[in-house]
XYZ file of C-alpha atoms in Angstrom:
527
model
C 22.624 -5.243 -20.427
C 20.827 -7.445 -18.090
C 19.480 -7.338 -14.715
C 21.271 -9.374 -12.597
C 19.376 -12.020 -11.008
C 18.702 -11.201 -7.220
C 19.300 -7.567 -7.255
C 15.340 -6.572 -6.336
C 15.473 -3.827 -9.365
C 11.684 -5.381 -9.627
C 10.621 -3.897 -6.766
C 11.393 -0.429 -7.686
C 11.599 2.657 -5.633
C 7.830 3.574 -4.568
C 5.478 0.709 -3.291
C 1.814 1.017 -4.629
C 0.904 -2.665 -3.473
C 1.413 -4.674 -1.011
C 3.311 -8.036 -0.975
C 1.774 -9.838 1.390
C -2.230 -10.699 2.506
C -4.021 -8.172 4.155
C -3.942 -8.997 7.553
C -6.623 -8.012 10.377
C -4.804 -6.109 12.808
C -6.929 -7.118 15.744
C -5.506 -10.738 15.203
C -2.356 -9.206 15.722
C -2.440 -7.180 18.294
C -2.576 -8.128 22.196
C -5.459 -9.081 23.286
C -8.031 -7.014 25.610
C -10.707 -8.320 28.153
C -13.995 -7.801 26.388
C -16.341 -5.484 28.093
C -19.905 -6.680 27.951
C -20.849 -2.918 29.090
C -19.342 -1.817 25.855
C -21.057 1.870 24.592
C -20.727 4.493 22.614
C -19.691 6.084 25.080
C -16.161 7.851 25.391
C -15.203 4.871 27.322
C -15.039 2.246 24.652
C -11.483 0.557 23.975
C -8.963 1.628 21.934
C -6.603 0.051 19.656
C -4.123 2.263 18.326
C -1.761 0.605 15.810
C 1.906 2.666 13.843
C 2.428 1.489 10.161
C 5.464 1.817 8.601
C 4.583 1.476 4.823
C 0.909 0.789 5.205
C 0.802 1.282 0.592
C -2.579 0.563 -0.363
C -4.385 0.377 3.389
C -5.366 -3.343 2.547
C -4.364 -4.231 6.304
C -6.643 -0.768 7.745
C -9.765 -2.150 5.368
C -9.223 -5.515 6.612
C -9.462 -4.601 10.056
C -12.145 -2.424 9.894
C -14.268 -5.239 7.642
C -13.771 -7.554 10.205
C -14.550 -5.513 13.647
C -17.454 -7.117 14.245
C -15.959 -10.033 14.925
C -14.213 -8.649 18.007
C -15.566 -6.964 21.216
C -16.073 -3.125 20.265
C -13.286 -0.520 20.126
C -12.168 2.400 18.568
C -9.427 2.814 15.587
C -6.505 5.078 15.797
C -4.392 4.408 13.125
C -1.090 6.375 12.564
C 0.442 5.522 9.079
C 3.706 6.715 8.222
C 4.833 6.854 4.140
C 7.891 7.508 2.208
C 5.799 9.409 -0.211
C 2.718 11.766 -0.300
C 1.898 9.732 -3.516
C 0.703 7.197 -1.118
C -1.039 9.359 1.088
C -3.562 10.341 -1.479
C -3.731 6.579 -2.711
C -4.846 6.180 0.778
C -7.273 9.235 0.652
C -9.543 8.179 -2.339
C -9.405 4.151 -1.448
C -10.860 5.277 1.598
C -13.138 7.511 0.128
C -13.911 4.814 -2.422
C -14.772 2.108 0.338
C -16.668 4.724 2.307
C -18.645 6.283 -0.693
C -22.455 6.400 0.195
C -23.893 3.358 -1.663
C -26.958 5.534 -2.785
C -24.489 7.326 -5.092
C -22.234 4.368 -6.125
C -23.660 0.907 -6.035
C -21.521 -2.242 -4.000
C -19.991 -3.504 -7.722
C -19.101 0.044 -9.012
C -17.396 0.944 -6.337
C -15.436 -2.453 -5.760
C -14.563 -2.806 -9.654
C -13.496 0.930 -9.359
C -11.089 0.591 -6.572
C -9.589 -2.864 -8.407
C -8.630 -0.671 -11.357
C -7.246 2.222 -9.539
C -5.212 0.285 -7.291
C -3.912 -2.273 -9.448
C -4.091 -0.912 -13.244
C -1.939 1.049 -14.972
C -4.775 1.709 -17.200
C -8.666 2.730 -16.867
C -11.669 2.572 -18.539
C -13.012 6.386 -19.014
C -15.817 5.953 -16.722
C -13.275 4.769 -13.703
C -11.165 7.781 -14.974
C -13.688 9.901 -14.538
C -14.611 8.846 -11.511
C -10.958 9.310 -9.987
C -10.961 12.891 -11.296
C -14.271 13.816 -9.594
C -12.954 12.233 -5.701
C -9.372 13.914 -6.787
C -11.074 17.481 -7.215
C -13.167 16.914 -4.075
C -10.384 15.922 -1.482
C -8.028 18.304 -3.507
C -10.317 21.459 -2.100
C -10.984 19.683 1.078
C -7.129 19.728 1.966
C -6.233 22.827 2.556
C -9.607 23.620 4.459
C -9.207 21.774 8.025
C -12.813 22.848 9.119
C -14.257 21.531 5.923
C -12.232 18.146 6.064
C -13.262 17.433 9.592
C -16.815 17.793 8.832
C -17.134 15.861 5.268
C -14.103 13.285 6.139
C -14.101 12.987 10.278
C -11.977 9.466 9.950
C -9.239 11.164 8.034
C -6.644 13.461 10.047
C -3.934 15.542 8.016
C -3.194 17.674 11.622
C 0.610 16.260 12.045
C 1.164 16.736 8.732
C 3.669 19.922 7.584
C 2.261 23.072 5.452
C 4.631 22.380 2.805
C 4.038 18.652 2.962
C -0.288 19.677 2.666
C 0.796 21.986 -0.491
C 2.365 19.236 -2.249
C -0.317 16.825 -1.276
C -3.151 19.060 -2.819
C -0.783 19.321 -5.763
C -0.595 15.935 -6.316
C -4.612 15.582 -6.073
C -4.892 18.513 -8.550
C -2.765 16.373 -10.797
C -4.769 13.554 -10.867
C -7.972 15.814 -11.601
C -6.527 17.662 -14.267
C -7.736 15.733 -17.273
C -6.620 18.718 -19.681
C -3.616 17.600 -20.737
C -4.740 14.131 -21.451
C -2.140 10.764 -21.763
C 0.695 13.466 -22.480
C 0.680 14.704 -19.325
C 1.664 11.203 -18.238
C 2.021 8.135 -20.915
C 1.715 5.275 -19.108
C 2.231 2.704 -21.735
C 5.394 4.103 -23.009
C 6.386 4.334 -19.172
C 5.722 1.215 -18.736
C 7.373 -0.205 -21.629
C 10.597 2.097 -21.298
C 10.594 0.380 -17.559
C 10.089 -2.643 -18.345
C 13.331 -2.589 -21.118
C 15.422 -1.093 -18.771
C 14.304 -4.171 -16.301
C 15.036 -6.884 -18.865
C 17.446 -5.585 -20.591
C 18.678 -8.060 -23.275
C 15.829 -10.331 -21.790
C 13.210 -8.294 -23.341
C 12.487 -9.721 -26.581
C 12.325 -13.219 -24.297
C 10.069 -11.634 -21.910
C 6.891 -14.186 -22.381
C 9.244 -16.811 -20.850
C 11.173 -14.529 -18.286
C 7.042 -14.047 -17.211
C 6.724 -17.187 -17.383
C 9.510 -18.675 -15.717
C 9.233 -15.779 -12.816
C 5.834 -17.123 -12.169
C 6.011 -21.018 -12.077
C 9.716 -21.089 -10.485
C 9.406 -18.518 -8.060
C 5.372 -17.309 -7.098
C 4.177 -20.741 -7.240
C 6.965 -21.988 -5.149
C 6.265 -19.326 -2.374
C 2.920 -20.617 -2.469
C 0.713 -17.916 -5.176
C -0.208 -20.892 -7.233
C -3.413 -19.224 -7.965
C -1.626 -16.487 -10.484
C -3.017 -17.569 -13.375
C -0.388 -17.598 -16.345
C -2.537 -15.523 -18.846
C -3.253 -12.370 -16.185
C 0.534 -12.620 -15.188
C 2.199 -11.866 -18.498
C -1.026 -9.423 -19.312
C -0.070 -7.451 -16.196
C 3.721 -7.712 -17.460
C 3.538 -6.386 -21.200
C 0.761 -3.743 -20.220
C 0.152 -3.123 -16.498
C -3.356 -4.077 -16.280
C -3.824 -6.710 -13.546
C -7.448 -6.629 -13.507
C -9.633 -7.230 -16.817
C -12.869 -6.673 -15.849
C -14.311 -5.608 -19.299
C -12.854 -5.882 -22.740
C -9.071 -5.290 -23.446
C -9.631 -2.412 -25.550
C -11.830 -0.057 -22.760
C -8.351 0.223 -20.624
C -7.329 3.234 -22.489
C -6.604 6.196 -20.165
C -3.388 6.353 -18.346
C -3.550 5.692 -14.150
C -2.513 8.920 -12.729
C -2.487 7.987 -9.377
C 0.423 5.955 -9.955
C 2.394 8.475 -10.828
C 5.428 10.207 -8.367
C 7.704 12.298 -8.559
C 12.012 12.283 -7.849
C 14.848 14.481 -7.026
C 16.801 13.706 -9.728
C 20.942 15.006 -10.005
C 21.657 17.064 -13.473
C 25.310 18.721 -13.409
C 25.077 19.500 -9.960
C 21.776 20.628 -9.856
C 18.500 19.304 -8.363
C 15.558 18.479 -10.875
C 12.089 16.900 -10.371
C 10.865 14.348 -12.816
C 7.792 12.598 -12.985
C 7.454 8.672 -14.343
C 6.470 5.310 -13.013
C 9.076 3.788 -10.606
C 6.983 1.000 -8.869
C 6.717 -2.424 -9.421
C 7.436 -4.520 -12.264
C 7.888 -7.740 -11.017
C 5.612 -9.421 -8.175
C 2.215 -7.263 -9.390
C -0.969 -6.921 -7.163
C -1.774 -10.242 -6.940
C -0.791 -11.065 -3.721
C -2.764 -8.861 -1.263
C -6.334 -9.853 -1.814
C -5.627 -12.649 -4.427
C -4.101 -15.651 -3.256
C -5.863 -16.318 0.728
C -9.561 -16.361 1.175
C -12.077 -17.467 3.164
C -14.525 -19.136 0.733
C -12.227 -22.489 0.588
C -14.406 -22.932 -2.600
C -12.443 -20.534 -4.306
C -9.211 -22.335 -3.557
C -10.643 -25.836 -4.975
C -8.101 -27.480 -8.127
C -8.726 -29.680 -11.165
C -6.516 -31.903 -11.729
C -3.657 -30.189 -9.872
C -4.500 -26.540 -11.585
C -6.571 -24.270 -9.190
C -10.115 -23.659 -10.473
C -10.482 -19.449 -9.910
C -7.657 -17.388 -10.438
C -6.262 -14.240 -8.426
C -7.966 -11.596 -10.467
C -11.285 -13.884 -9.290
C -10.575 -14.787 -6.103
C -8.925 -10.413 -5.524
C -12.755 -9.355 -7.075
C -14.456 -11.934 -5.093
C -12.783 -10.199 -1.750
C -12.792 -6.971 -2.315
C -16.487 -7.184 -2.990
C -16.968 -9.037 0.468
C -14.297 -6.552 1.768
C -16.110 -3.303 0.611
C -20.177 -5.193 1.683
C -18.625 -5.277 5.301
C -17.157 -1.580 5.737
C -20.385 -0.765 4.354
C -21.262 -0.539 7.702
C -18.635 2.385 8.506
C -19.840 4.087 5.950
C -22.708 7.350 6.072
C -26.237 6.874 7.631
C -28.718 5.194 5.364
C -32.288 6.776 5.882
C -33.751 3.977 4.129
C -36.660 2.224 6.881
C -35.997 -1.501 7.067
C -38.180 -3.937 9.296
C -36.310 -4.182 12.962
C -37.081 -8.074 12.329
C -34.505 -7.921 9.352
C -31.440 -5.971 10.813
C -28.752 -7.896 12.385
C -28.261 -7.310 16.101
C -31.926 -6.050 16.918
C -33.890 -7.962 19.860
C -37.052 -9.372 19.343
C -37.927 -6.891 16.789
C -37.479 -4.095 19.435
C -36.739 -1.929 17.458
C -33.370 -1.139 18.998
C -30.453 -2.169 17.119
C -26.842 -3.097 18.266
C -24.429 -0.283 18.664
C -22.238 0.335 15.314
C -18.894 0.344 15.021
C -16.951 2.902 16.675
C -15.863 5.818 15.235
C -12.305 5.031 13.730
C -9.327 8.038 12.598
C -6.671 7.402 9.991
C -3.381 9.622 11.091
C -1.189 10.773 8.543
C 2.634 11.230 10.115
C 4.645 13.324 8.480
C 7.266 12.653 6.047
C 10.593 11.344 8.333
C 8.785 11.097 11.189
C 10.560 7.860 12.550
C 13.158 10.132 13.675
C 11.096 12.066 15.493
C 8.240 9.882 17.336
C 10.404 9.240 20.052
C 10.878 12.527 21.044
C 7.552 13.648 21.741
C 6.031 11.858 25.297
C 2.354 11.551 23.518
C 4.077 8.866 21.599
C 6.453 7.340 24.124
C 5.000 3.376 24.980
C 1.815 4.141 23.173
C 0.812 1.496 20.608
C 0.321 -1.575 21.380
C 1.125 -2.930 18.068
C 3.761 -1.567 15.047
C 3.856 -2.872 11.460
C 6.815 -2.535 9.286
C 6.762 -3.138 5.602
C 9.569 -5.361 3.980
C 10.733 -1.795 2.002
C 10.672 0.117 5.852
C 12.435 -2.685 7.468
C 15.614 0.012 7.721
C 13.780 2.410 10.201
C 12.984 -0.149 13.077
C 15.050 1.188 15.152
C 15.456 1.163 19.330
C 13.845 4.931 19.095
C 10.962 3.482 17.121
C 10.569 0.440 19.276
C 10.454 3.225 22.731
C 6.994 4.263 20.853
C 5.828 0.515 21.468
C 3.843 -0.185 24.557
C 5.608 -3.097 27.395
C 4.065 -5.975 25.861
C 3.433 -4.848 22.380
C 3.636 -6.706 19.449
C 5.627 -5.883 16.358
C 4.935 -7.296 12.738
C 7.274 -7.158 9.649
C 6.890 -8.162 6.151
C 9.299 -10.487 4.920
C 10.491 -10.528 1.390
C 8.970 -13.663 0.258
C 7.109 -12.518 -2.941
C 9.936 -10.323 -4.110
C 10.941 -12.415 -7.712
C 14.200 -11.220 -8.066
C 15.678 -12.160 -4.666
C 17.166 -15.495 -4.077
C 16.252 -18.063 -1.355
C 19.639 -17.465 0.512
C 18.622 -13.971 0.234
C 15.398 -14.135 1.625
C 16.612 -16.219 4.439
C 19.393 -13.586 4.812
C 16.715 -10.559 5.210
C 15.098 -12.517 7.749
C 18.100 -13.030 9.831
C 18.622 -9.273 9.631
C 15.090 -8.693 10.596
C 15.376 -10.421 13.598
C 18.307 -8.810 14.224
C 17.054 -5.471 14.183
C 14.031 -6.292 15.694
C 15.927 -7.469 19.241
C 18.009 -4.361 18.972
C 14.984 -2.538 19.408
C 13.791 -4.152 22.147
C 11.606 -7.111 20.594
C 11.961 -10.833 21.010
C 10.231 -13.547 18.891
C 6.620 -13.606 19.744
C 5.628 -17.033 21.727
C 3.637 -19.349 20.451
C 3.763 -17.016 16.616
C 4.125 -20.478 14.258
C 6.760 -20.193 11.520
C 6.118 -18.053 8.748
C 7.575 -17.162 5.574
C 5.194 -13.741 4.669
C 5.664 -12.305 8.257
C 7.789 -12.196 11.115
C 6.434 -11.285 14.666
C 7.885 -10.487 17.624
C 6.801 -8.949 21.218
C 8.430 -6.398 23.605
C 8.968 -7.561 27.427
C 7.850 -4.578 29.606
C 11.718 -4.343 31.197
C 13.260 -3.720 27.947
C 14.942 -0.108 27.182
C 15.374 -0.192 23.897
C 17.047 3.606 24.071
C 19.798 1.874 26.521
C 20.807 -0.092 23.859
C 24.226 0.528 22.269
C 22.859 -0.020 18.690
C 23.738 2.730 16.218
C 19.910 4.564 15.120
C 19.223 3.613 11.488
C 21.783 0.700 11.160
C 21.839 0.227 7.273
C 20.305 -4.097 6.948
C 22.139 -6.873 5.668
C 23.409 -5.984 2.111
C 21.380 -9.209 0.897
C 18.971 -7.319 -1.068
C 21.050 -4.322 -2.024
C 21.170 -4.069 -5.803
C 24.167 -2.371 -7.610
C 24.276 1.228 -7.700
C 22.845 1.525 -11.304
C 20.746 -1.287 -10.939
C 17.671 1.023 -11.094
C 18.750 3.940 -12.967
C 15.576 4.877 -15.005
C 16.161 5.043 -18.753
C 16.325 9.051 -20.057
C 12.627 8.228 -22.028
C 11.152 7.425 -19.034
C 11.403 10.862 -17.287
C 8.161 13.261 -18.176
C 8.630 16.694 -16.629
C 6.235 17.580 -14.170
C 3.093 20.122 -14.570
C 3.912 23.575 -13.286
C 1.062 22.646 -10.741
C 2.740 20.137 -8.964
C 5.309 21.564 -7.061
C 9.023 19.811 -6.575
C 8.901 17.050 -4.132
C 10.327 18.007 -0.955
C 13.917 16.160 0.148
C 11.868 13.776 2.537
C 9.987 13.098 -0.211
C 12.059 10.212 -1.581
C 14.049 9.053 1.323
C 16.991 5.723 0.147
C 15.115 2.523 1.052
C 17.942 0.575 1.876
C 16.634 -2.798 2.391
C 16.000 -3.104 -1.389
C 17.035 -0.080 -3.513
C 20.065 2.085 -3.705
C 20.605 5.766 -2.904
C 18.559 8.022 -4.857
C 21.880 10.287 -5.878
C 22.958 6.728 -7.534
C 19.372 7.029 -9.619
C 20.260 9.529 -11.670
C 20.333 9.207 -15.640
C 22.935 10.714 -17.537
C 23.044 14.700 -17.755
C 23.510 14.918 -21.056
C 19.735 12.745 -21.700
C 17.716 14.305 -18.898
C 14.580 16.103 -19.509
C 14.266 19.291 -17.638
C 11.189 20.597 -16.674
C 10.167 23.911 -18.717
């Protein structure tokens, strides 16, 4: 068999990157007067800001790198996820960006966070260093007093009980080095995947990589993606090579997740690797920068590839959030540090405190609901694979005058260019049912689409059915993703079976998750 072309199987079922650049939120939201009286004080600006399928928090790291280039306020940002998988992805980036630079230096923790984010294998020393943060937030999450005081810009209050149990299990998971790669074998999960994805293509697979790249990346406009990394990332799953091929050995726990899988009549969980095989992590720190150096060609071929141009920055990236990070004690000269007067002695106020809000698991159904969330963020971002909840109850939780900003489809390989142009339309669609019109002035764009609310629209007046299932443009067959039987690994009695929110149908781009299932008769149960 085959994969058709066009039917998004590529994409797979759980997002662990994101496919377009990380964007600074501030940019993007309305603007504010600037306050030259701005304080600490409880009086400093807000900016609150609702993600739909925030992934990897590339756009939250963004934002807060770049704060000082915008008068001072404080970050609320609620994200809402398909998947507690993400949620703890979320957890230790943060925790990785935000790690005291006494204990890990600038280049440790950058080269760290490039592996775990974009690898499906580590060196041991990353591994290591994954188990150590996964223990620590692991026994921080069920403790709320503990959490607040270690981690004050993370909040897991909305969060349910059940949906905190399953989060610590899935942190235990990723500490428990016991088991070793047999707990999860990522290279034979990848490979199995990646069959199942070509099909009788797979033997040809250097020039389907090939041909995916040059035909349809570099004609979106990632002409950066260097061939060699590309079909690297495709036969083994390591994006970024920082050292020698042979020190990726241990398997990347974190992007593991789990699925409600059907087995005569019964629900099972199974644990594998359902994410992306196609596009890769290229895209989100790897094809835009600021150093235009980077972006210089010879003789029509760009000079640095994405791997270089992701490391070079994440490292900028992770050198400004430094200054979000824990109180150095170190004594500098006042004449030295940015923002002091004259050597007074008195330095500029820091960044405002900021708070990363964890939603839980379905919550687009229920935002609208609660008055605390009625017209209160001025500015809502939908991810291409979320593009199915913007809804007119979700747009009532947008402020008169908001803005609204949704991923288009344009790195996904395996959809056409009618198809693209197709999910558009149906964005825009769904976008004025909820009470949005193009944003003026927003040039054309092929990554995003943006669009404004007008402070007389009702969105819950609307006669527009809640959850409207989009355009069936990107709507693979029904057993266009159907994992092969060898690529289900039972879980560890530790993690316990993923609630039914847990893996909700993402419409936009993948089937049903009944429609998933492999046949009974091949299915590992769990012991």
């Amino acid at each position: 068999m085959t994969t058709p072309a066009g039917s998004g199987t590529g994409f797979g079922s759980v997002s662990w990157w994101g496919l377009s650049p990380a964007l600074d939120l501030q940019a993007e939201s309305p603007p504010v007067d600037p306050d030259p009286q701005a304080s600490p004080e409880p009086g400093t600006p807000e900016l609150e800001v609702l993600l739909l399928g925030s992934v990897d928090g590339r756009h939250l790291l963004q934002t807060l790198a770049r704060a000082a280039r915008w008068p001072r306020r404080r970050f609320h940002f609620y994200v809402l996820e398909n998947n507690l998988e993400a949620v703890a992805r979320h957890m230790l980036f943060f925790s990785l960006a935000l790690e005291d630079p006494e204990k890990m230096g600038l280049q440790e923790r950058s080269e760290a966070f490039l592996e775990v984010w974009g690898n499906a294998l580590l060196r041991p020393p990353v591994a290591a260093c994954v188990r150590a943060q996964a223990d620590r937030l692991a026994r921080l999450v069920p403790e709320p007093d503990r959490l607040a005081e270690q981690l004050p810009w993370l909040s897991l209050r909305a969060l349910k009980f059940r949906e905190r149990d399953a989060l610590e299990a899935v942190l235990r998971f990723w500490a428990g080095g016991e088991q070793g790669p047999a707990a999860f074998p990522m290279r034979r999960l990848w490979d199995l995947r990646l069959r199942h994805y070509l099909g009788s293509r797979y033997d040809a697979r250097r020039g389907v990589s090939d041909w995916d790249l040059h035909m349809k990346l570099h004609d979106r406009g990632a002409r950066v993606i260097h061939t060699t990394e590309f079909r690297r990332w495709r036969d083994t799953g390591v994006a970024f090579e920082l050292r020698d091929a042979s020190a990726y050995q241990v398997p990347n726990r974190t992007l593991a997740s789990g699925r409600l899988l059907s087995h005569r009549g019964e629900r099972v969980a199974a644990r594998g690797y359902w994410g992306d095989i196609a596009t890769g992590p290229f895209v989100a720190f790897g094809i835009e920068t600021e150093d235009e150096s980077l972006l210089r060609t010879n003789n029509g071929q760009p000079v640095k590839t994405a791997g270089d141009i992701t490391q070079h920055n994440v490292t900028e990236l992770f050198r400004a959030l430094a200054a979000w990070g824990p109180p150095r004690a170190t004594q500098v000269d006042p004449q030295e540090v940015p923002g002091t007067a004259n050597g007074t002695g008195e330095p500029a106020p820091g960044p405002a405190p900021f708070t990363l809000h964890f939603l839980p698991l379905g919550a687009d159904q229920t935002l609208h609901r609660k008055s605390c969330y009625q017209g209160r963020f001025p500015l809502l971002y939908v991810a291409c694979g979320m593009v199915h909840l913007l809804s007119p109850e979700l747009g009532a939780c947008v402020a008169p005058g908001g803005r609204l900003v949704v991923e288009l489809a344009r790195y996904l390989v395996d959809v056409r260019p009618e198809q693209l142009q197709a999910f558009s339309d149906r964005v825009g669609e769904l976008a004025q049912a909820a009470g949005f019109a193009p944003q003026p002035g927003a040039g054309p764009s092929e990554t995003f689409a943006r669009f404004c609310k007008s402070g007389d629209s009702a969105p819950g007046d609307l006669a527009v059915e809640s959850g409207t299932p989009p355009h069936d443009a990107l709507a693979p067959p029904p057993d266009a993703l159907a994992p092969p039987p060898d690529a289900l690994t039972p879980p560890l009695d530790s993690l316990a079976p993923p609630p039914e929110p847990l893996a909700p149908p993402i419409d936009v781009l993948v089937p049903p998750t009944d429609d998933l299932a492999p046949p009974p008769e091949t299915l590992a149960l769990p012991t």
